[in-house]
Amino acid sequence: MGTTSGIVIMAVMALLFVLITKWKRKMIKETLEQFKEKANSYTLVIQGCDWGPAISKIILNTDAIDDFTNEDLKPELFTVTAEGKKRTVTDCYLCDIDGNRKEELPSGTVLDHLALELKIHPLAKEENPFNWNEENEKNEWKMSFPHSISHAKLSNPITTFNDMFCPQTTVFSEVKTFNRLTACAYTPSSYDDGKKHPLIIWLHGAGEGGHDTEIVLLGNKVTALAENPIQSYFPEGAYVLCVQTPTVWMDHETPYDIESDSVTDKSSQYTEECMHVIKEFVKKNKAIDTSRIYLGGCSNGGYMTINLLLHYPDFFAAAYPICEAYNDRWLTQNDIDALKKVPLWFVAAENDDTVKPSEHIIATTKKLPQAKVSLFKDVHGEDGTEYFGHWSWIYALNDKCFTKSADGKEQSLWSWLAEQTL
């Protein structure tokens, strides 16, 4: 009887093993099919810009068209429309599946992938993969990305969306937080060189809250923190940690209730959780120099920068609050005395009508003799485009904040930051 039962159990287990194996293979096959590049499709390449993300390139999978010539690869021969509006193609070239330029098209080459580089403009909504949700005041991904690409050698316009990606965000990886916050980080390639490396922390503004760290990286051009020229000020290579709140940092119990005079404790409900994320990241990454941890962020993140400095004054070597939203009237004399001990560099624009400088940066820095200040008249991007006065993070992320050093030379915010140590 026992032998029979054993045989039955073994048979059942064998059957279960076969069924589970088949189920796994089916799931793997379906996953591969889901991410398999479709024939006659397009992949969108996103670029982080001063104003946010823009679709700056299209990679075409032309399904092995074999009669293209070099003359056919002129930009003006392609017609691209997005959301019903025509886009300008500035360059066209043979590329690999990731859009990297390949050699000029040789005679007889079978064409698989073509890259179309596109002109981008800050005010063109059809070029932006984000929507601004007026109801919750948040950046969100669009639900669809309809494009149509035509050429005389294509029998039909290519209208099938395949995928999209941003090369600038691929150098960041998700960080496990074990609490309500989300986070991502950049690790310098030299992290295992036996040296200690500084850590730059970025806290986002109100429009980048949620659970998708790509929103944080692209809502403002935060990817610049992992690129030159900013990284060049840290020759050993700097870590970058971006922490994200599901709501806003200015949230005691409900969003923005900190602004109410009835709330006497101006601390965020995320204070301890944010610091936990930072400390755990430092603990896990042994190559981080704990004497060179730099804290900063914009707007709501500027508020949280000040908030963390007040709660953990001995942890950060320096801070760079940008258009910070910590109202000066909330700061007690004890708070001011604590901030006097921290190297600070404030950034803002005089015409900021979202966070008024007179109530924030100007009033506060008058009490902080050690603080450096970059107060711009207004905000212009790299191409001269004028933006909202609140967007002064553009200057910081483009390395446009300078002051005179002790020897009379101009010094960048980032070169100054790199010199600060506990």
Short mmCIF file of C-alpha atoms in Angstrom, two decimals:
data_model
loop_
_atom_site.label_atom_id
_atom_site.label_comp_id
_atom_site.label_asym_id
_atom_site.label_seq_id
_atom_site.Cartn_x
_atom_site.Cartn_y
_atom_site.Cartn_z
CA MET A 1 0.00 0.00 0.00
CA GLY A 2 2.81 2.36 0.91
CA THR A 3 4.65 1.57 -2.31
CA THR A 4 1.56 2.34 -4.40
CA SER A 5 1.03 5.66 -2.65
CA GLY A 6 4.66 6.57 -3.24
CA ILE A 7 4.37 5.82 -6.94
CA VAL A 8 1.20 7.94 -7.23
CA ILE A 9 2.85 10.86 -5.43
CA MET A 10 5.91 10.63 -7.67
CA ALA A 11 3.69 10.52 -10.77
CA VAL A 12 1.73 13.57 -9.61
CA MET A 13 4.96 15.45 -8.89
CA ALA A 14 6.34 14.53 -12.31
CA LEU A 15 3.13 15.74 -13.96
CA LEU A 16 3.26 18.99 -12.01
CA PHE A 17 6.89 19.46 -13.05
CA VAL A 18 5.97 18.99 -16.71
CA LEU A 19 3.01 21.37 -16.45
CA ILE A 20 5.04 24.04 -14.65
CA THR A 21 7.86 23.72 -17.19
CA LYS A 22 5.40 24.15 -20.06
CA TRP A 23 3.82 27.15 -18.32
CA LYS A 24 7.22 28.78 -17.80
CA ARG A 25 8.17 28.22 -21.44
CA LYS A 26 4.86 29.73 -22.55
CA MET A 27 5.39 32.79 -20.31
CA ILE A 28 8.95 33.25 -21.60
CA LYS A 29 7.75 32.93 -25.20
CA GLU A 30 4.97 35.47 -24.63
CA THR A 31 7.42 37.88 -22.96
CA LEU A 32 9.88 37.55 -25.83
CA GLU A 33 7.10 38.13 -28.34
CA GLN A 34 5.96 41.19 -26.40
CA PHE A 35 9.38 42.80 -26.56
CA LYS A 36 10.37 41.50 -29.98
CA GLU A 37 10.90 44.28 -32.50
CA LYS A 38 7.99 44.47 -34.89
CA ALA A 39 8.47 44.58 -38.65
CA ASN A 40 7.91 47.94 -40.34
CA SER A 41 7.82 49.74 -37.01
CA TYR A 42 9.39 52.74 -35.32
CA THR A 43 11.19 53.21 -32.01
CA LEU A 44 11.29 56.63 -30.40
CA VAL A 45 14.46 57.99 -28.81
CA ILE A 46 13.91 60.52 -26.01
CA GLN A 47 16.32 63.29 -25.05
CA GLY A 48 16.38 65.17 -21.76
CA CYS A 49 16.23 68.92 -22.45
CA ASP A 50 16.03 72.18 -20.51
CA TRP A 51 12.22 72.12 -20.68
CA GLY A 52 11.81 68.38 -20.12
CA PRO A 53 11.87 65.37 -22.46
CA ALA A 54 11.64 65.55 -26.25
CA ILE A 55 11.42 62.90 -28.96
CA SER A 56 14.60 63.75 -30.85
CA LYS A 57 15.14 60.65 -33.00
CA ILE A 58 13.16 57.88 -34.65
CA ILE A 59 14.67 54.46 -35.40
CA LEU A 60 12.92 52.73 -38.27
CA ASN A 61 12.83 48.99 -38.73
CA THR A 62 12.29 48.93 -42.49
CA ASP A 63 12.02 45.12 -42.67
CA ALA A 64 15.01 44.56 -44.95
CA ILE A 65 14.22 46.90 -47.85
CA ASP A 66 17.01 46.21 -50.34
CA ASP A 67 16.70 48.99 -52.92
CA PHE A 68 17.67 52.07 -50.89
CA THR A 69 20.64 54.06 -52.16
CA ASN A 70 22.66 56.83 -50.54
CA GLU A 71 20.59 59.33 -52.53
CA ASP A 72 17.46 57.99 -50.84
CA LEU A 73 18.80 58.85 -47.40
CA LYS A 74 18.34 62.60 -47.71
CA PRO A 75 16.36 64.01 -44.75
CA GLU A 76 14.02 66.02 -46.97
CA LEU A 77 12.79 62.82 -48.67
CA PHE A 78 11.16 61.62 -45.43
CA THR A 79 7.83 62.91 -44.16
CA VAL A 80 7.24 62.53 -40.44
CA THR A 81 4.03 63.51 -38.67
CA ALA A 82 3.32 63.30 -34.95
CA GLU A 83 -0.14 63.84 -33.52
CA GLY A 84 -1.13 65.20 -36.93
CA LYS A 85 1.70 67.78 -37.09
CA LYS A 86 4.66 67.63 -39.46
CA ARG A 87 8.10 67.30 -37.91
CA THR A 88 11.41 68.41 -39.47
CA VAL A 89 13.97 65.70 -40.20
CA THR A 90 17.50 67.12 -39.83
CA ASP A 91 19.57 63.99 -40.55
CA CYS A 92 19.16 60.44 -41.77
CA TYR A 93 21.63 57.55 -41.58
CA LEU A 94 22.05 53.82 -41.40
CA CYS A 95 22.12 52.63 -37.79
CA ASP A 96 21.98 49.60 -35.54
CA ILE A 97 18.93 48.61 -33.49
CA ASP A 98 19.88 51.16 -30.80
CA GLY A 99 20.21 54.05 -33.25
CA ASN A 100 24.01 54.18 -33.32
CA ARG A 101 25.33 55.48 -36.64
CA LYS A 102 26.87 52.89 -38.97
CA GLU A 103 29.05 53.32 -42.05
CA GLU A 104 27.64 54.96 -45.17
CA LEU A 105 25.25 52.74 -47.03
CA PRO A 106 27.30 50.53 -49.41
CA SER A 107 25.89 49.49 -52.74
CA GLY A 108 23.61 46.48 -52.42
CA THR A 109 23.19 46.77 -48.64
CA VAL A 110 20.00 45.30 -47.23
CA LEU A 111 18.50 48.04 -45.10
CA ASP A 112 17.24 47.07 -41.64
CA HIS A 113 17.42 50.16 -39.44
CA LEU A 114 17.42 53.85 -40.24
CA ALA A 115 17.76 56.75 -37.83
CA LEU A 116 15.90 59.99 -38.44
CA GLU A 117 17.09 62.87 -36.27
CA LEU A 118 14.40 65.46 -35.61
CA LYS A 119 14.36 69.16 -34.87
CA ILE A 120 13.04 69.84 -31.36
CA HIS A 121 11.43 72.91 -29.84
CA PRO A 122 10.40 73.59 -26.22
CA LEU A 123 6.84 74.63 -27.07
CA ALA A 124 5.98 71.74 -29.41
CA LYS A 125 3.61 69.44 -27.50
CA GLU A 126 3.74 66.77 -30.20
CA GLU A 127 7.47 66.36 -29.50
CA ASN A 128 7.03 65.87 -25.76
CA PRO A 129 6.26 62.35 -24.45
CA PHE A 130 4.89 63.89 -21.23
CA ASN A 131 1.51 65.39 -20.53
CA TRP A 132 1.03 67.93 -17.76
CA ASN A 133 -1.92 66.78 -15.65
CA GLU A 134 -3.63 70.01 -14.61
CA GLU A 135 -5.76 68.22 -12.02
CA ASN A 136 -2.95 66.78 -9.91
CA GLU A 137 -0.19 69.09 -11.22
CA LYS A 138 2.06 66.21 -12.21
CA ASN A 139 4.05 65.17 -15.26
CA GLU A 140 2.74 61.93 -16.76
CA TRP A 141 3.64 59.76 -19.75
CA LYS A 142 1.29 60.07 -22.70
CA MET A 143 -0.85 57.01 -23.28
CA SER A 144 0.09 56.72 -26.96
CA PHE A 145 2.74 58.03 -29.36
CA PRO A 146 1.20 58.10 -32.87
CA HIS A 147 3.69 58.81 -35.65
CA SER A 148 3.61 58.29 -39.40
CA ILE A 149 6.80 58.04 -41.47
CA SER A 150 6.62 58.12 -45.27
CA HIS A 151 9.15 57.81 -48.10
CA ALA A 152 8.85 57.09 -51.80
CA LYS A 153 10.65 53.74 -51.33
CA LEU A 154 8.26 52.63 -48.61
CA SER A 155 5.17 50.92 -50.00
CA ASN A 156 3.14 52.19 -47.04
CA PRO A 157 3.79 54.70 -44.26
CA ILE A 158 5.31 53.20 -41.14
CA THR A 159 2.77 53.72 -38.34
CA THR A 160 3.42 50.81 -35.96
CA PHE A 161 4.90 51.88 -32.64
CA ASN A 162 7.53 49.46 -31.38
CA ASP A 163 9.20 50.95 -28.34
CA MET A 164 10.83 54.05 -26.85
CA PHE A 165 13.88 54.66 -24.69
CA CYS A 166 16.12 57.42 -23.38
CA PRO A 167 19.89 56.70 -23.56
CA GLN A 168 20.54 59.28 -20.83
CA THR A 169 18.41 57.44 -18.25
CA THR A 170 19.84 53.98 -18.95
CA VAL A 171 22.91 54.77 -16.82
CA PHE A 172 20.61 55.03 -13.77
CA SER A 173 19.32 51.95 -11.97
CA GLU A 174 16.42 51.49 -9.58
CA VAL A 175 17.19 51.47 -5.85
CA LYS A 176 15.20 49.34 -3.39
CA THR A 177 13.91 51.62 -0.65
CA PHE A 178 11.72 49.34 1.51
CA ASN A 179 9.34 52.21 2.23
CA ARG A 180 6.87 54.47 0.40
CA LEU A 181 9.55 56.34 -1.53
CA THR A 182 11.16 55.33 -4.81
CA ALA A 183 14.70 56.07 -5.93
CA CYS A 184 17.24 55.58 -8.68
CA ALA A 185 20.99 56.04 -8.79
CA TYR A 186 23.99 56.51 -11.03
CA THR A 187 27.15 54.62 -10.12
CA PRO A 188 30.40 55.94 -11.63
CA SER A 189 32.30 53.43 -13.75
CA SER A 190 35.32 53.93 -11.48
CA TYR A 191 33.46 52.91 -8.31
CA ASP A 192 35.72 49.88 -7.74
CA ASP A 193 39.04 51.69 -8.17
CA GLY A 194 39.78 51.55 -4.45
CA LYS A 195 39.13 55.28 -4.00
CA LYS A 196 36.34 57.04 -2.15
CA HIS A 197 33.70 58.81 -4.25
CA PRO A 198 31.39 61.73 -3.39
CA LEU A 199 27.60 61.44 -3.53
CA ILE A 200 25.28 64.04 -5.11
CA ILE A 201 21.65 63.79 -3.96
CA TRP A 202 18.78 65.25 -5.99
CA LEU A 203 15.28 65.90 -4.59
CA HIS A 204 12.70 66.67 -7.27
CA GLY A 205 10.02 69.32 -7.56
CA ALA A 206 6.27 68.87 -7.07
CA GLY A 207 5.58 67.94 -10.69
CA GLU A 208 7.79 64.86 -10.55
CA GLY A 209 6.18 63.04 -7.64
CA GLY A 210 4.83 59.52 -8.12
CA HIS A 211 6.38 56.09 -8.56
CA ASP A 212 8.28 56.40 -11.86
CA THR A 213 11.85 57.62 -11.45
CA GLU A 214 12.17 58.35 -15.18
CA ILE A 215 9.76 61.22 -14.53
CA VAL A 216 12.29 62.55 -12.01
CA LEU A 217 15.21 62.19 -14.42
CA LEU A 218 13.44 63.83 -17.36
CA GLY A 219 11.01 66.32 -15.81
CA ASN A 220 14.08 68.45 -15.16
CA LYS A 221 17.33 67.60 -16.94
CA VAL A 222 18.56 65.64 -13.92
CA THR A 223 20.50 63.27 -16.18
CA ALA A 224 23.06 66.10 -16.44
CA LEU A 225 24.28 65.14 -12.97
CA ALA A 226 25.72 61.94 -14.45
CA GLU A 227 27.28 63.69 -17.45
CA ASN A 228 29.97 66.23 -18.20
CA PRO A 229 30.56 69.02 -17.40
CA ILE A 230 29.17 68.31 -13.90
CA GLN A 231 30.94 64.98 -13.48
CA SER A 232 34.21 66.55 -14.67
CA TYR A 233 34.36 68.54 -11.42
CA PHE A 234 34.61 65.22 -9.60
CA PRO A 235 37.66 63.54 -11.21
CA GLU A 236 37.18 60.35 -9.21
CA GLY A 237 33.55 60.12 -10.37
CA ALA A 238 30.51 61.00 -8.26
CA TYR A 239 27.55 58.84 -7.32
CA VAL A 240 24.12 60.37 -7.94
CA LEU A 241 21.02 59.43 -5.92
CA CYS A 242 17.53 60.67 -6.83
CA VAL A 243 14.77 60.08 -4.27
CA GLN A 244 11.08 60.34 -5.24
CA THR A 245 8.02 60.96 -3.08
CA PRO A 246 4.60 59.55 -4.07
CA THR A 247 2.97 62.96 -3.42
CA VAL A 248 4.99 66.12 -2.67
CA TRP A 249 7.76 66.77 -0.15
CA MET A 250 5.71 69.61 1.38
CA ASP A 251 3.32 67.14 2.94
CA HIS A 252 2.91 67.01 6.73
CA GLU A 253 -0.31 65.00 6.61
CA THR A 254 -1.79 66.11 3.28
CA PRO A 255 -0.12 67.80 0.27
CA TYR A 256 0.90 71.41 0.93
CA ASP A 257 -0.64 71.56 4.40
CA ILE A 258 2.81 72.73 5.59
CA GLU A 259 1.98 76.12 4.04
CA SER A 260 -0.89 76.57 6.48
CA ASP A 261 -0.22 78.63 9.61
CA SER A 262 -2.22 76.04 11.59
CA VAL A 263 0.59 73.51 11.04
CA THR A 264 3.33 74.54 13.43
CA ASP A 265 5.65 71.62 12.59
CA LYS A 266 6.91 72.41 9.09
CA SER A 267 8.55 69.00 8.71
CA SER A 268 7.53 66.58 5.95
CA GLN A 269 5.93 63.24 6.75
CA TYR A 270 8.64 61.76 4.49
CA THR A 271 11.59 63.16 6.46
CA GLU A 272 12.64 59.94 8.19
CA GLU A 273 11.88 57.75 5.16
CA CYS A 274 13.94 59.98 2.86
CA MET A 275 16.87 59.91 5.25
CA HIS A 276 16.52 56.13 5.55
CA VAL A 277 16.85 55.79 1.77
CA ILE A 278 19.95 57.98 1.76
CA LYS A 279 21.62 56.20 4.68
CA GLU A 280 20.87 52.74 3.32
CA PHE A 281 22.29 53.69 -0.09
CA VAL A 282 25.46 54.98 1.55
CA LYS A 283 25.70 51.86 3.71
CA LYS A 284 25.31 49.56 0.70
CA ASN A 285 27.84 51.43 -1.46
CA LYS A 286 31.06 51.24 0.52
CA ALA A 287 32.96 53.39 -2.01
CA ILE A 288 30.97 56.51 -1.07
CA ASP A 289 32.96 59.12 0.84
CA THR A 290 30.74 59.86 3.85
CA SER A 291 32.52 63.19 4.33
CA ARG A 292 31.47 64.37 0.86
CA ILE A 293 27.70 63.91 0.61
CA TYR A 294 25.98 66.83 -1.13
CA LEU A 295 22.25 67.52 -0.88
CA GLY A 296 20.09 69.58 -3.22
CA GLY A 297 16.96 69.84 -5.28
CA CYS A 298 14.51 72.27 -6.81
CA SER A 299 11.33 73.95 -5.56
CA ASN A 300 9.59 71.31 -3.42
CA GLY A 301 12.91 69.49 -3.39
CA GLY A 302 14.57 72.72 -2.28
CA TYR A 303 12.13 72.79 0.64
CA MET A 304 13.06 69.20 1.49
CA THR A 305 16.75 70.10 1.25
CA ILE A 306 16.37 72.71 3.99
CA ASN A 307 14.14 70.37 5.99
CA LEU A 308 16.71 67.57 5.97
CA LEU A 309 19.52 69.96 6.87
CA LEU A 310 17.55 71.06 9.94
CA HIS A 311 16.93 67.47 11.03
CA TYR A 312 20.33 66.01 10.15
CA PRO A 313 22.76 68.97 10.26
CA ASP A 314 25.92 66.87 10.65
CA PHE A 315 25.35 64.42 7.81
CA PHE A 316 25.80 66.59 4.70
CA ALA A 317 29.01 68.32 3.64
CA ALA A 318 27.14 71.02 1.66
CA ALA A 319 23.82 71.76 0.00
CA TYR A 320 22.53 73.48 -3.13
CA PRO A 321 18.84 74.52 -2.73
CA ILE A 322 17.31 75.74 -6.02
CA CYS A 323 14.20 77.99 -6.06
CA GLU A 324 13.66 76.50 -2.61
CA ALA A 325 10.16 76.59 -1.17
CA TYR A 326 11.02 76.78 2.54
CA ASN A 327 9.45 80.11 3.51
CA ASP A 328 11.76 82.24 5.61
CA ARG A 329 9.05 82.99 8.18
CA TRP A 330 9.04 79.28 9.13
CA LEU A 331 12.68 79.42 10.21
CA THR A 332 13.35 80.01 13.90
CA GLN A 333 16.55 81.55 15.19
CA ASN A 334 17.70 78.06 16.16
CA ASP A 335 17.08 76.96 12.57
CA ILE A 336 19.13 79.85 11.23
CA ASP A 337 21.94 79.06 13.67
CA ALA A 338 21.93 75.44 12.44
CA LEU A 339 22.02 76.49 8.77
CA LYS A 340 24.94 78.85 9.43
CA LYS A 341 27.10 75.77 10.01
CA VAL A 342 26.39 74.30 6.56
CA PRO A 343 28.11 75.41 3.33
CA LEU A 344 25.17 76.52 1.13
CA TRP A 345 24.75 77.72 -2.44
CA PHE A 346 21.27 79.04 -3.26
CA VAL A 347 19.96 79.43 -6.83
CA ALA A 348 16.85 81.35 -7.94
CA ALA A 349 15.51 83.93 -10.39
CA GLU A 350 14.13 87.33 -9.44
CA ASN A 351 10.99 86.92 -11.58
CA ASP A 352 9.98 83.62 -9.95
CA ASP A 353 6.27 84.08 -9.23
CA THR A 354 5.76 80.50 -8.00
CA VAL A 355 8.18 80.68 -5.06
CA LYS A 356 8.70 84.38 -4.41
CA PRO A 357 12.41 85.11 -3.78
CA SER A 358 11.57 87.94 -1.37
CA GLU A 359 9.91 85.44 0.99
CA HIS A 360 12.47 82.68 0.52
CA ILE A 361 16.02 82.94 -0.84
CA ILE A 362 16.49 86.72 -0.39
CA ALA A 363 15.07 86.86 3.13
CA THR A 364 16.90 83.74 4.29
CA THR A 365 20.33 84.36 2.79
CA LYS A 366 20.47 87.81 4.45
CA LYS A 367 20.76 85.87 7.71
CA LEU A 368 23.35 83.38 6.41
CA PRO A 369 26.66 85.19 5.85
CA GLN A 370 28.39 82.01 4.63
CA ALA A 371 25.83 81.28 1.90
CA LYS A 372 26.67 81.76 -1.75
CA VAL A 373 23.88 82.99 -4.02
CA SER A 374 23.15 82.83 -7.74
CA LEU A 375 20.15 85.13 -8.19
CA PHE A 376 19.36 85.58 -11.87
CA LYS A 377 17.12 88.26 -13.34
CA ASP A 378 15.13 85.68 -15.33
CA VAL A 379 15.60 82.22 -16.85
CA HIS A 380 16.95 81.49 -20.32
CA GLY A 381 17.96 78.11 -21.74
CA GLU A 382 21.06 77.14 -23.68
CA ASP A 383 19.43 78.24 -26.94
CA GLY A 384 18.24 81.59 -25.56
CA THR A 385 14.64 80.51 -25.02
CA GLU A 386 13.05 82.32 -22.07
CA TYR A 387 11.31 80.09 -19.55
CA PHE A 388 9.21 80.63 -16.44
CA GLY A 389 11.12 82.41 -13.69
CA HIS A 390 10.63 79.40 -11.44
CA TRP A 391 12.76 77.20 -13.68
CA SER A 392 16.12 78.34 -12.30
CA TRP A 393 17.23 74.70 -12.07
CA ILE A 394 18.08 75.14 -15.76
CA TYR A 395 21.07 77.27 -14.77
CA ALA A 396 22.30 74.80 -12.17
CA LEU A 397 21.95 71.74 -14.39
CA ASN A 398 23.64 73.55 -17.30
CA ASP A 399 26.57 74.58 -15.08
CA LYS A 400 25.78 78.30 -15.36
CA CYS A 401 26.07 79.22 -11.70
CA PHE A 402 29.35 81.01 -10.93
CA THR A 403 30.78 83.26 -8.27
CA LYS A 404 34.17 84.74 -7.44
CA SER A 405 36.48 82.48 -5.44
CA ALA A 406 38.88 83.76 -2.77
CA ASP A 407 41.61 84.34 -5.38
CA GLY A 408 39.27 86.37 -7.59
CA LYS A 409 38.66 83.66 -10.15
CA GLU A 410 35.23 82.51 -11.29
CA GLN A 411 34.12 79.33 -9.59
CA SER A 412 31.28 77.02 -10.61
CA LEU A 413 28.65 75.79 -8.20
CA TRP A 414 29.83 72.26 -8.90
CA SER A 415 33.56 72.92 -8.51
CA TRP A 416 32.77 74.66 -5.19
CA LEU A 417 30.62 71.71 -4.12
CA ALA A 418 33.42 69.27 -4.95
CA GLU A 419 35.70 71.11 -2.51
CA GLN A 420 33.36 70.87 0.47
CA THR A 421 33.97 68.23 3.10
CA LEU A 422 32.89 67.51 6.67
#
